[in-house]
Structures are given as C-alpha cells and as structure tokens.
Coordinates of C-alpha atoms in Angstrom, one line a residue:
Chain A
M1 CA 0.0 0.0 0.0
M2 CA 1.4 3.4 -1.1
C3 CA 1.2 5.8 1.8
V4 CA 1.0 9.4 0.7
L5 CA 1.1 10.5 4.4
K6 CA 2.6 8.4 7.1
A7 CA 2.7 9.1 10.8
E8 CA 5.5 7.4 12.7
D9 CA 5.2 7.2 16.5
F10 CA 3.6 10.6 16.3
G11 CA 2.7 12.5 19.5
L12 CA 1.3 16.0 19.8
W13 CA 1.1 18.4 22.7
I14 CA -1.0 21.6 22.3
N15 CA -0.4 24.3 24.9
G16 CA 1.2 21.7 27.2
V17 CA -1.7 19.1 26.9
Q18 CA -1.0 15.8 25.2
I19 CA -3.5 15.3 22.4
L20 CA -2.1 12.5 20.4
K21 CA 0.0 9.6 21.6
N22 CA 2.3 7.3 19.6
V23 CA 0.3 7.3 16.4
D24 CA 1.5 5.1 13.6
L25 CA -0.7 5.5 10.6
C26 CA -0.7 5.2 6.8
I27 CA -2.9 7.3 4.6
P28 CA -3.3 5.3 1.4
E29 CA -3.0 7.1 -2.0
H30 CA -6.2 7.8 -3.9
K31 CA -8.5 6.3 -1.3
I32 CA -11.0 7.9 1.1
T33 CA -9.5 7.4 4.6
V34 CA -12.0 8.1 7.4
F35 CA -11.0 9.1 10.9
I36 CA -13.7 7.9 13.3
G37 CA -13.9 8.3 17.1
P38 CA -16.0 10.2 19.7
S39 CA -15.8 13.9 20.1
G40 CA -12.5 15.1 21.7
S41 CA -10.6 12.0 20.8
G42 CA -8.0 13.8 18.7
K43 CA -9.3 13.2 15.1
T44 CA -9.3 16.9 14.1
S45 CA -5.8 17.5 15.8
M46 CA -4.5 14.5 13.7
L47 CA -6.0 16.0 10.6
R48 CA -4.6 19.4 11.3
S49 CA -1.2 17.9 12.0
F50 CA -0.9 16.9 8.3
N51 CA -0.9 20.4 7.0
R52 CA 0.7 21.9 10.2
L53 CA -2.3 24.1 11.0
N54 CA -2.1 23.3 14.7
E55 CA 1.1 25.4 15.1
L56 CA -0.5 28.6 13.8
Y57 CA -2.2 29.7 17.0
N58 CA -0.8 27.3 19.6
D59 CA 2.4 26.3 21.3
I60 CA 2.9 22.8 20.1
K61 CA 5.4 20.1 20.9
I62 CA 5.8 17.0 18.8
Q63 CA 7.3 13.6 19.0
G64 CA 7.9 11.2 16.1
D65 CA 7.3 12.3 12.6
I66 CA 4.8 12.6 9.7
L67 CA 6.1 11.9 6.2
F68 CA 4.5 13.4 3.1
K69 CA 5.7 11.7 0.0
G70 CA 8.6 10.3 2.1
V71 CA 9.8 13.7 3.5
S72 CA 9.1 14.9 7.0
I73 CA 6.4 17.5 6.9
F74 CA 8.6 19.5 9.3
D75 CA 11.2 19.8 6.6
W76 CA 8.6 21.2 4.2
D77 CA 8.0 24.9 4.0
P78 CA 4.6 25.2 5.7
Q79 CA 3.1 27.3 2.9
E80 CA 4.3 24.9 0.2
L81 CA 3.1 21.9 2.2
R82 CA -0.4 23.5 2.7
S83 CA -0.6 24.3 -1.0
K84 CA -0.3 20.6 -1.7
I85 CA -2.6 19.5 1.0
G86 CA -6.0 21.2 0.7
M87 CA -8.5 21.5 3.6
V88 CA -12.2 21.9 4.0
F89 CA -13.4 22.9 7.5
Q90 CA -16.4 22.0 9.6
T91 CA -18.0 25.4 9.1
P92 CA -18.5 26.5 5.5
N93 CA -16.2 29.4 5.0
P94 CA -16.3 31.0 1.5
F95 CA -14.8 34.4 1.7
P96 CA -17.7 36.9 2.1
H97 CA -15.9 39.7 0.3
M98 CA -15.3 37.7 -2.9
S99 CA -17.9 36.6 -5.4
I100 CA -18.6 32.9 -6.0
Y101 CA -16.2 32.9 -9.0
E102 CA -13.5 34.9 -7.2
N103 CA -13.6 32.5 -4.3
V104 CA -12.8 29.5 -6.5
A105 CA -10.4 31.4 -8.6
F106 CA -8.5 32.9 -5.6
P107 CA -6.2 29.9 -5.0
L108 CA -5.2 30.0 -8.6
K109 CA -4.5 33.7 -8.5
I110 CA -2.2 33.4 -5.5
R111 CA -0.3 30.7 -7.4
G112 CA 0.3 33.1 -10.2
I113 CA -2.1 31.5 -12.7
K114 CA -3.4 34.5 -14.6
D115 CA -4.5 33.1 -18.0
K116 CA -8.2 33.9 -17.9
E117 CA -9.3 31.0 -20.1
E118 CA -7.4 28.5 -17.9
V119 CA -8.8 30.1 -14.7
R120 CA -12.3 29.9 -16.2
E121 CA -11.9 26.3 -17.1
R122 CA -10.5 25.2 -13.8
V123 CA -13.1 27.1 -11.8
R124 CA -15.8 25.4 -13.9
W125 CA -14.1 22.0 -13.4
A126 CA -13.9 22.5 -9.6
L127 CA -17.5 23.6 -9.3
E128 CA -18.6 20.6 -11.4
E129 CA -16.6 18.3 -9.2
A130 CA -18.2 19.8 -6.1
S131 CA -21.6 19.4 -7.7
L132 CA -22.3 23.1 -7.6
W133 CA -21.9 24.2 -11.2
E134 CA -25.5 23.8 -12.3
E135 CA -26.8 25.7 -9.3
V136 CA -24.5 28.7 -9.6
K137 CA -23.5 29.0 -13.3
N138 CA -25.8 31.9 -13.8
R139 CA -24.8 33.8 -10.6
L140 CA -21.0 33.4 -10.5
H141 CA -20.5 37.0 -9.8
E142 CA -22.8 37.2 -6.8
Y143 CA -21.5 37.0 -3.3
P144 CA -21.7 33.7 -1.4
G145 CA -24.1 35.2 1.1
I146 CA -27.0 34.1 -1.2
L147 CA -26.1 30.4 -1.0
S148 CA -27.5 27.9 1.5
G149 CA -25.2 26.3 4.1
G150 CA -24.8 23.2 2.0
Q151 CA -24.0 25.2 -1.2
K152 CA -21.5 27.2 0.8
Q153 CA -19.8 24.0 1.9
R154 CA -19.7 22.7 -1.7
L155 CA -18.2 26.1 -2.7
S156 CA -15.5 25.6 0.0
I157 CA -14.8 22.2 -1.5
A158 CA -14.5 23.6 -5.0
R159 CA -12.1 26.2 -3.7
A160 CA -10.0 23.6 -2.0
I161 CA -9.7 21.3 -5.0
V162 CA -9.3 23.9 -7.8
T163 CA -5.5 23.7 -7.5
R164 CA -5.7 19.9 -7.6
P165 CA -4.1 19.2 -4.2
E166 CA -2.4 15.9 -3.7
V167 CA -4.3 15.4 -0.5
L168 CA -7.7 16.8 0.6
L169 CA -8.4 17.0 4.3
L170 CA -12.0 17.4 5.4
D171 CA -12.9 18.1 9.0
E172 CA -16.6 17.0 9.5
P173 CA -17.6 18.8 6.4
T174 CA -21.3 17.7 6.6
S175 CA -21.9 18.1 10.3
S176 CA -23.7 21.4 9.9
I177 CA -25.7 20.8 6.8
D178 CA -28.8 18.9 5.7
P179 CA -29.0 15.3 4.6
A180 CA -29.7 16.2 0.9
N181 CA -26.5 18.3 0.7
T182 CA -24.6 15.6 2.7
M183 CA -25.5 13.1 0.0
I184 CA -24.3 15.4 -2.7
I185 CA -21.0 16.1 -1.0
E186 CA -20.4 12.4 -0.3
K187 CA -21.1 11.7 -4.0
S188 CA -18.6 14.4 -5.0
L189 CA -15.9 13.0 -2.6
I190 CA -16.3 9.6 -4.2
G191 CA -15.8 11.1 -7.6
L192 CA -12.8 13.2 -6.4
K193 CA -10.7 10.3 -5.1
K194 CA -9.4 9.6 -8.6
E195 CA -7.9 13.1 -8.5
T196 CA -6.7 13.3 -4.9
T197 CA -6.2 11.4 -1.7
I198 CA -9.0 12.1 0.7
V199 CA -8.9 12.2 4.5
L200 CA -12.2 12.7 6.2
V201 CA -13.0 13.2 9.9
T202 CA -16.5 12.2 11.0
H203 CA -18.2 10.9 14.0
S204 CA -21.0 9.5 11.9
I205 CA -20.5 5.8 11.6
P206 CA -23.1 5.5 8.8
Q207 CA -21.3 8.2 6.8
A208 CA -17.9 6.5 7.4
K209 CA -19.4 3.2 6.1
R210 CA -21.0 4.9 3.1
I211 CA -17.9 6.5 1.6
G212 CA -14.8 5.2 3.5
E213 CA -12.4 2.7 2.1
Y214 CA -9.8 2.9 4.8
F215 CA -10.5 3.6 8.5
A216 CA -8.7 4.8 11.5
L217 CA -10.3 4.7 14.9
I218 CA -8.8 7.3 17.2
Y219 CA -9.7 7.3 20.9
H220 CA -8.2 9.3 23.7
G221 CA -5.4 10.4 21.4
K222 CA -4.4 6.9 20.5
L223 CA -4.9 5.0 17.2
V224 CA -7.0 2.1 18.4
T225 CA -7.2 0.3 15.0
E226 CA -6.9 0.9 11.3
G227 CA -7.7 -1.0 8.2
T228 CA -10.3 -1.7 5.6
Y229 CA -14.0 -2.0 6.2
E230 CA -13.6 -5.7 6.7
E231 CA -10.8 -5.3 9.2
V232 CA -12.3 -2.6 11.2
F233 CA -16.1 -3.2 11.1
V234 CA -16.5 -6.9 10.4
K235 CA -13.6 -8.9 11.8
E236 CA -13.0 -6.8 14.9
K237 CA -15.9 -6.1 17.1
N238 CA -14.6 -2.9 18.6
P239 CA -16.7 -1.7 21.6
I240 CA -16.0 2.0 20.8
I241 CA -17.4 1.5 17.3
A242 CA -20.3 -0.4 18.7
M243 CA -21.0 2.4 21.2
M244 CA -20.7 5.1 18.4
S245 CA -23.0 3.1 16.1
E246 CA -25.7 3.0 18.8
S247 CA -25.5 6.7 19.7
Chain B
M1 CA -33.9 61.7 33.8
L2 CA -36.0 63.5 31.1
I3 CA -35.1 66.9 32.5
L4 CA -31.4 66.0 32.5
S5 CA -31.7 64.8 28.9
I6 CA -33.3 68.1 27.9
I7 CA -30.6 70.1 29.7
A8 CA -27.9 68.1 27.9
L9 CA -29.7 68.6 24.6
L10 CA -30.0 72.3 25.2
L11 CA -26.3 72.6 26.1
M12 CA -25.3 70.7 22.9
F13 CA -27.7 72.8 20.8
S14 CA -26.5 76.1 22.3
V15 CA -22.8 75.2 21.6
Q16 CA -23.7 74.6 18.0
L17 CA -25.9 77.6 17.8
V18 CA -23.1 79.9 19.0
L19 CA -20.7 78.3 16.5
W20 CA -23.1 78.8 13.6
L21 CA -24.2 82.3 14.7
K22 CA -20.5 83.5 15.0
G23 CA -19.1 81.5 12.1
L24 CA -21.7 81.6 9.4
P25 CA -21.4 85.4 8.6
V26 CA -17.7 84.9 8.0
L27 CA -18.4 82.0 5.7
L28 CA -21.1 83.9 3.8
L29 CA -18.8 86.9 3.5
N30 CA -16.0 84.9 1.9
G31 CA -17.7 82.1 0.1
L32 CA -15.3 79.5 -1.3
R33 CA -12.4 81.9 -0.9
I34 CA -12.2 80.8 2.7
L35 CA -10.8 77.5 1.5
Y36 CA -7.9 78.9 -0.6
D37 CA -7.1 82.5 0.2
I38 CA -4.6 83.8 2.8
P39 CA -6.1 85.2 6.1
P40 CA -7.0 88.8 6.6
L41 CA -4.5 91.3 8.0
P42 CA -5.2 92.7 11.5
S43 CA -5.6 96.1 9.9
S44 CA -8.4 94.8 7.6
S45 CA -11.8 96.3 8.2
Q46 CA -13.6 93.0 7.6
P47 CA -12.7 89.3 8.1
I48 CA -12.2 88.7 4.4
G49 CA -9.7 86.1 3.5
G50 CA -9.1 82.4 3.7
L51 CA -7.5 79.5 5.5
G52 CA -5.6 78.3 2.5
P53 CA -2.1 77.9 4.0
S54 CA -3.4 76.5 7.2
L55 CA -5.8 74.1 5.5
I56 CA -3.0 72.8 3.3
G57 CA -0.8 72.4 6.5
S58 CA -3.7 70.5 8.1
L59 CA -4.2 68.2 5.2
I60 CA -0.5 67.5 4.6
S61 CA 0.3 66.9 8.2
A62 CA -2.8 64.8 8.9
G63 CA -2.4 62.9 5.7
L64 CA 1.2 62.0 6.4
A65 CA 0.3 61.1 10.0
M66 CA -2.5 58.8 8.7
L67 CA 0.0 57.1 6.3
F68 CA 2.6 56.5 9.0
A69 CA 0.1 55.6 11.7
S70 CA -2.0 53.3 9.5
I71 CA 1.0 51.2 8.4
V72 CA 2.2 50.8 12.0
S73 CA -1.3 50.3 13.5
I74 CA -2.5 47.8 11.0
L75 CA 0.6 45.6 11.5
L76 CA 0.7 45.9 15.3
A77 CA -3.1 45.3 15.6
Y78 CA -2.8 42.2 13.4
V79 CA 0.1 40.9 15.3
S80 CA -1.8 41.5 18.5
V81 CA -4.8 39.5 17.3
E82 CA -2.8 36.7 15.6
L83 CA -0.7 36.2 18.7
Q84 CA -3.3 37.0 21.2
H85 CA -2.2 34.2 23.5
K86 CA 1.4 35.4 23.6
R87 CA 3.0 38.0 25.8
I88 CA 3.6 40.3 22.8
S89 CA -0.2 40.8 22.5
S90 CA -0.5 42.1 26.1
V91 CA 2.6 44.2 25.7
L92 CA 1.2 45.9 22.5
K93 CA -2.2 46.5 24.2
L94 CA -0.5 48.0 27.3
T95 CA 1.8 50.2 25.2
S96 CA -1.2 51.4 23.2
T97 CA -3.1 52.2 26.3
A98 CA -0.1 54.0 27.8
L99 CA 0.4 56.0 24.6
Y100 CA -3.3 56.9 24.5
G101 CA -2.9 58.3 28.0
I102 CA -0.1 60.7 27.2
P103 CA -1.6 64.3 27.1
T104 CA -1.3 65.5 23.5
I105 CA 0.4 68.7 24.7
T106 CA 3.1 66.5 26.1
V107 CA 3.4 64.7 22.7
S108 CA 3.9 68.1 21.2
M109 CA 6.7 68.9 23.7
I110 CA 8.4 65.6 23.1
V111 CA 8.5 66.0 19.4
Y112 CA 9.6 69.7 19.8
S113 CA 12.5 68.7 22.0
T114 CA 13.6 65.7 19.9
I115 CA 12.8 66.8 16.4
C116 CA 12.3 70.5 16.1
L117 CA 15.3 71.5 18.3
H118 CA 17.6 69.1 16.3
M119 CA 16.3 70.4 13.0
G120 CA 16.5 73.9 14.2
R121 CA 12.9 74.7 13.2
Q122 CA 9.3 73.7 13.4
S123 CA 8.1 71.9 10.3
I124 CA 5.2 70.0 8.7
L125 CA 7.1 66.8 9.3
A126 CA 7.4 67.4 13.0
G127 CA 3.7 68.2 13.1
A128 CA 2.9 65.0 11.2
L129 CA 5.0 63.0 13.6
A130 CA 3.2 64.4 16.6
L131 CA -0.1 63.6 15.0
T132 CA 1.2 60.1 14.2
I133 CA 1.8 59.5 17.9
V134 CA -1.7 60.6 18.7
A135 CA -3.3 58.6 15.9
I136 CA -1.5 55.2 16.5
P137 CA -3.3 54.2 19.7
M138 CA -6.7 55.3 18.2
E139 CA -6.1 53.3 15.0
F140 CA -4.7 50.4 17.0
T141 CA -7.8 50.1 19.1
Y142 CA -10.1 50.3 16.0
F143 CA -8.1 47.8 13.9
E144 CA -7.7 45.4 16.8
S145 CA -11.4 45.3 17.3
I146 CA -12.0 44.8 13.5
F147 CA -9.4 42.0 13.2
S148 CA -10.8 40.3 16.3
S149 CA -14.2 40.3 14.9
I150 CA -13.2 38.3 11.7
P151 CA -14.0 34.7 12.4
L152 CA -10.9 32.5 12.6
T153 CA -12.3 30.1 10.0
Y154 CA -11.7 32.6 7.2
K155 CA -8.1 33.1 8.2
E156 CA -7.5 29.4 8.6
A157 CA -9.0 28.9 5.1
G158 CA -6.4 31.3 3.8
Y159 CA -3.5 29.5 5.7
S160 CA -4.7 26.1 4.5
M161 CA -4.3 27.3 0.9
G162 CA -0.7 28.2 1.6
L163 CA -1.0 31.9 2.2
S164 CA 1.6 33.6 4.5
R165 CA 0.5 35.7 7.5
G166 CA 1.1 38.8 5.4
Q167 CA -1.0 37.5 2.6
V168 CA -3.8 36.5 5.0
L169 CA -3.7 40.0 6.4
K170 CA -3.7 41.7 3.0
K171 CA -6.1 39.5 1.0
I172 CA -8.4 38.2 3.7
A173 CA -8.5 40.2 6.9
L174 CA -8.3 43.6 5.2
G175 CA -10.7 42.4 2.5
I176 CA -13.3 41.2 5.0
G177 CA -12.7 44.1 7.4
K178 CA -12.4 46.7 4.6
A179 CA -15.5 48.7 5.5
G180 CA -14.4 48.9 9.2
V181 CA -10.9 49.9 8.2
V182 CA -12.0 52.6 5.8
S183 CA -14.5 54.1 8.2
S184 CA -12.0 54.0 11.1
L185 CA -9.4 55.7 8.9
V186 CA -11.9 58.4 8.0
A187 CA -13.0 58.9 11.6
V188 CA -9.4 59.1 12.8
F189 CA -8.5 61.5 10.0
A190 CA -11.4 63.8 11.0
R191 CA -10.3 63.5 14.6
I192 CA -6.6 64.4 14.1
M193 CA -7.5 67.2 11.7
G194 CA -9.1 68.8 14.8
E195 CA -6.2 68.3 17.1
T196 CA -4.5 71.5 18.4
A197 CA -2.2 70.6 21.2
P198 CA 0.1 68.3 19.3
M199 CA 0.7 71.0 16.7
L200 CA 1.3 73.9 19.0
F201 CA 5.1 73.4 19.4
T202 CA 5.7 71.4 16.2
I203 CA 4.3 72.8 13.0
G204 CA 4.9 76.5 13.4
N205 CA 2.8 79.6 13.0
N206 CA 3.1 80.3 9.3
F207 CA -0.5 81.3 8.6
S208 CA 0.1 83.6 5.5
S209 CA 2.2 81.7 3.1
F210 CA 1.7 78.3 1.5
A211 CA 4.3 75.7 2.5
F212 CA 4.6 72.4 0.7
N213 CA 8.1 71.5 1.8
L214 CA 7.9 69.0 4.7
F215 CA 10.9 70.6 6.4
E216 CA 9.4 74.1 6.4
P217 CA 7.2 75.6 9.0
S218 CA 3.5 75.8 8.3
S219 CA 0.3 75.9 10.4
T220 CA -3.0 74.1 10.8
V221 CA -6.6 75.4 10.9
T222 CA -6.5 74.6 14.6
T223 CA -3.4 76.5 15.4
L224 CA -4.8 79.4 13.4
I225 CA -7.9 79.3 15.5
F226 CA -5.8 79.2 18.6
A227 CA -3.7 82.2 17.6
Y228 CA -6.5 84.3 16.1
A229 CA -9.0 83.7 18.8
A230 CA -6.6 85.2 21.4
S231 CA -5.7 88.1 19.1
P232 CA -6.5 91.7 20.3
Y233 CA -7.9 92.4 16.8
K234 CA -11.6 91.9 16.3
V235 CA -11.2 91.0 12.6
Q236 CA -8.9 88.0 13.6
V237 CA -11.3 86.9 16.3
D238 CA -14.2 86.9 13.9
F239 CA -12.1 85.1 11.3
A240 CA -11.3 82.4 14.0
W241 CA -15.0 81.8 14.3
G242 CA -15.3 81.3 10.6
A243 CA -12.3 78.9 10.7
S244 CA -13.9 77.0 13.5
L245 CA -17.1 76.5 11.5
V246 CA -15.1 75.3 8.5
L247 CA -13.3 72.8 10.7
Y248 CA -16.6 71.6 12.2
I249 CA -18.2 71.2 8.8
I250 CA -15.1 69.2 7.6
Y251 CA -15.4 67.0 10.7
I252 CA -19.1 66.4 10.0
V253 CA -18.5 65.5 6.4
F254 CA -15.8 63.0 7.2
S255 CA -17.8 61.5 10.1
L256 CA -20.8 61.0 7.8
A257 CA -18.6 59.6 5.1
S258 CA -17.1 57.1 7.6
K259 CA -20.6 55.7 8.1
L260 CA -21.4 55.3 4.5
V261 CA -19.0 52.5 3.8
K262 CA -20.9 49.2 3.5
E263 CA -20.0 46.3 5.8
V264 CA -19.2 42.9 4.3
E265 CA -22.0 40.5 5.2
L266 CA -20.4 37.5 7.1

C-alpha cells in the first residue's frame, strides 16, 4: 500500500496538553480514509497535523514524525506543504468579500495562474466536481451570502480542489448541513478520489461506512485500530465503534 | 432623567448655535475663498480672507500622519490579534493604552524637543510625527477590534491554501474588514484634523504663506484658530469663528462619510 502521508510514532502536545499519543498511521493514496472516534478523541488534531495548521495559533510540541511523500512535513516549508494539502473545514467558509467565482479562482490567482481561459476552465471543473456548477453557473459574480449552508460548503470544497491538491483533508464537512446536501457532498468526494487522496473526519459511523475505504479509529489520542472496512467493522468487534453506532 | 436629557440637549444645541451664529457670517462673506485664500491682515476692516495655507498644512500633516500611523497600527493590531495568547499581544495593548494616556500637549513637547530642536525649526514633518503618535493608539484600538471580529475560520481557510501571514492580512483580513478599516481611517483623520495641542510646538505659525516642503514651518486650521481667537484684533477673532465652523463642517462631512462605507456580510 502506497502511503501518501505516514505518521510514525507521532505524538502531539498543544499548549502543554498531550492530544495524540504514539500514532503510527498510513494514509493510502487515492482512497478515502476516514478518521472515526468520539468527540474530543483527537481526530481533528491529527488531521490538522498533516498540514501543520495546529502550530499557527498554539504552542505545540511534537514527538515522532509525519512523512509526506517520504519527506518529513517539518522539513517542508509550511506554505508549500499547505498548497499541496488542501483542507475543508467544519463550518463552510467561503470568503464573504469575494464573489462565488472569485472564491474558487482565488487559490489559482495566488499561485500566479493568470491566464483567464485557464482560470475559467479550472473554476468550472472545480464547481462541477463539487456538484455546484448547475446551481451557480448563472450567478457566479454574486456573493456567497446568497447560498445555502450546503451550497457554501460545496463552494468551499470547489475552492479547496481547484488547485488539484495531492491530499484533501475534510474536517466533519457535513456536520452542519442537511441530509440532501450531505449526500451530494459524499457523491462528490467519491468522484474526487481519482484526483486526490481524501482524509475525512467524521463521527457519523453510517457516513464512514457509506464512503470510507480505509478507516482509523482514534480514541483518547491513540490510534486504536486501522484498516479496511472488513478489518475494522467486520472482523474486529470494537466496543468503541459499537458504542458510536448506537448513539 | 428626562429633565437631565433636555438640559444636555439644550447645552449641545447652544454650543452649535453659538458656532453657527458667529461663524456663518464669515463663511457667507467669503464664500469658497475661505478655502484657498490667505487670512485677513489685522488692519483689515472685515474678516475677508481664507484658511488656504493652514488648510494645506492641516491636510498634509494629517495625511502624512495617517499614512505613518496606519501602516504601524494595522501591522501591530494584526500581530496582537494573531498572537493573542502570547505575551507580545499584552505588551502591545498595554503600550497602546499608555500612549493613549499621554496628554497631547506632552506629545507636542516631546516632538519639539527631539525633532524641532535638532532640525533647528518647526516643520510640517514634526507636526505629522506628533499627530502620528496621537493617531497610533486610536487606530490600533479600532483595527484590533476589527481584526478580532473576523472569524478565525476565514483566516484558517487562507492559511490552508498556503498563504503567508502577510497575505492573509492583505487578502483576507483587510478584505473582509475593509468597511471597518476605511470608516476607522476616515474617523481618525477627521479627529486628528481637529487636534490642536500636538501641533502647538511642532508645525509653526506660518499662517500667511503656502508651505509644501515638509521641512518648512506651516500651520493648521486649529493653530490658526488658537492664535487668532486670542488676538486683540476683532477681525482676527471673527475670522477664527469662521475657521472653527469650517473645521466643524469638515469633521461632520468626514464623520458622515465614515458611516457610508458598506459592511461585508459575514
């Protein structure tokens, strides 16, 4: 199995509190890896470790390493690393001062892509992949305030994928939106895995089962188990998963 | 409570009434000339003339101060918000509060003793520096409040795309907070245009000739009012009233303009 991201004995302390403990984990290329676990178990911190977002606003201490394409992420320039690892957040966050089109074109602009035709094509591609094109194609120059929560989240996904990142991190992207939009997003993610490796945090076991291909159960900062659907849900009768399935 | 409110309203109204009653005749007598001509001589029979040199001095010194103070304040406020859990944030806030507490006449004395005495003269630049010191804590407070109100998720979205802190400030924080920043800048500009004490020892008393060289003495509308209001010549006292009304109208225009900038809907 080709690991695009690989945690090796990884430990994380945020502001003096240990959040992750001795995590060894492989994120397989071009698959949808799902982090599952109860709230506060460390899933999001693990996710934000991959693009070094934890260190922006906190004092962090680390142990072990995370490799991205075989190189320690701590040897990467953080900005370059983040440009290769896209992220979608729990709360939809299209920039309110930019139009729908400008939001998606913005990451291209900051990478110096100025050819208008190329930008137009890539914006359209990203919006199509995020299943939003048909709904916004006639109002691309309006502000995202007119969109529903689910549409805003799909716009955030389009913005995150427009540069074709090698990895796409999603932190509970459907937790604040309705079931119809959740289904649309899940369908988009399944389509996107041919383009990028996807890492999704969720505490919805049904969602994990619907779209996940590789699973990592994190509990109290430790990786409890990882593997395919068969390995995690069928062979191993993990009590934490059983508890989460019931709730 | 109602009676106290009425008294307060009457007081405010009477102050405005006096200003308009004393200043309006001078404005009507001069028309637009009051904006560009030189002031009347003490020997003049009527307060016919303009604030031109002082108005130019006010605009240049306040404009320069805004430029200096805005660059410093935006950067410091952003650092303070971005590193709000670090000691540097508390130090910046404390420094700003301390700076805000320094009497503006003291600022004038400090700039006079450190800049004017070394340069051998008062100047527009010295006046601008004094106003910069006055403007920095005001702008810092405004900008810190604006940057704090921008949800973290937008900034994190920027960082997650590979933006640097500087790019997040420029492209995202200032973009989202644009309306607040512009209205704050206009409000502070209006405020420092009306400052007198910081200019008393620094910019000079050159009321009658236009100065555009930053190293030359000039004057401001406020220093003209200060000097002319205390003059023994009635014509200059009358002219000071006209100048006061012009300054007040400028303040009102800028204050209203600051409220017209549309907020970004989050």
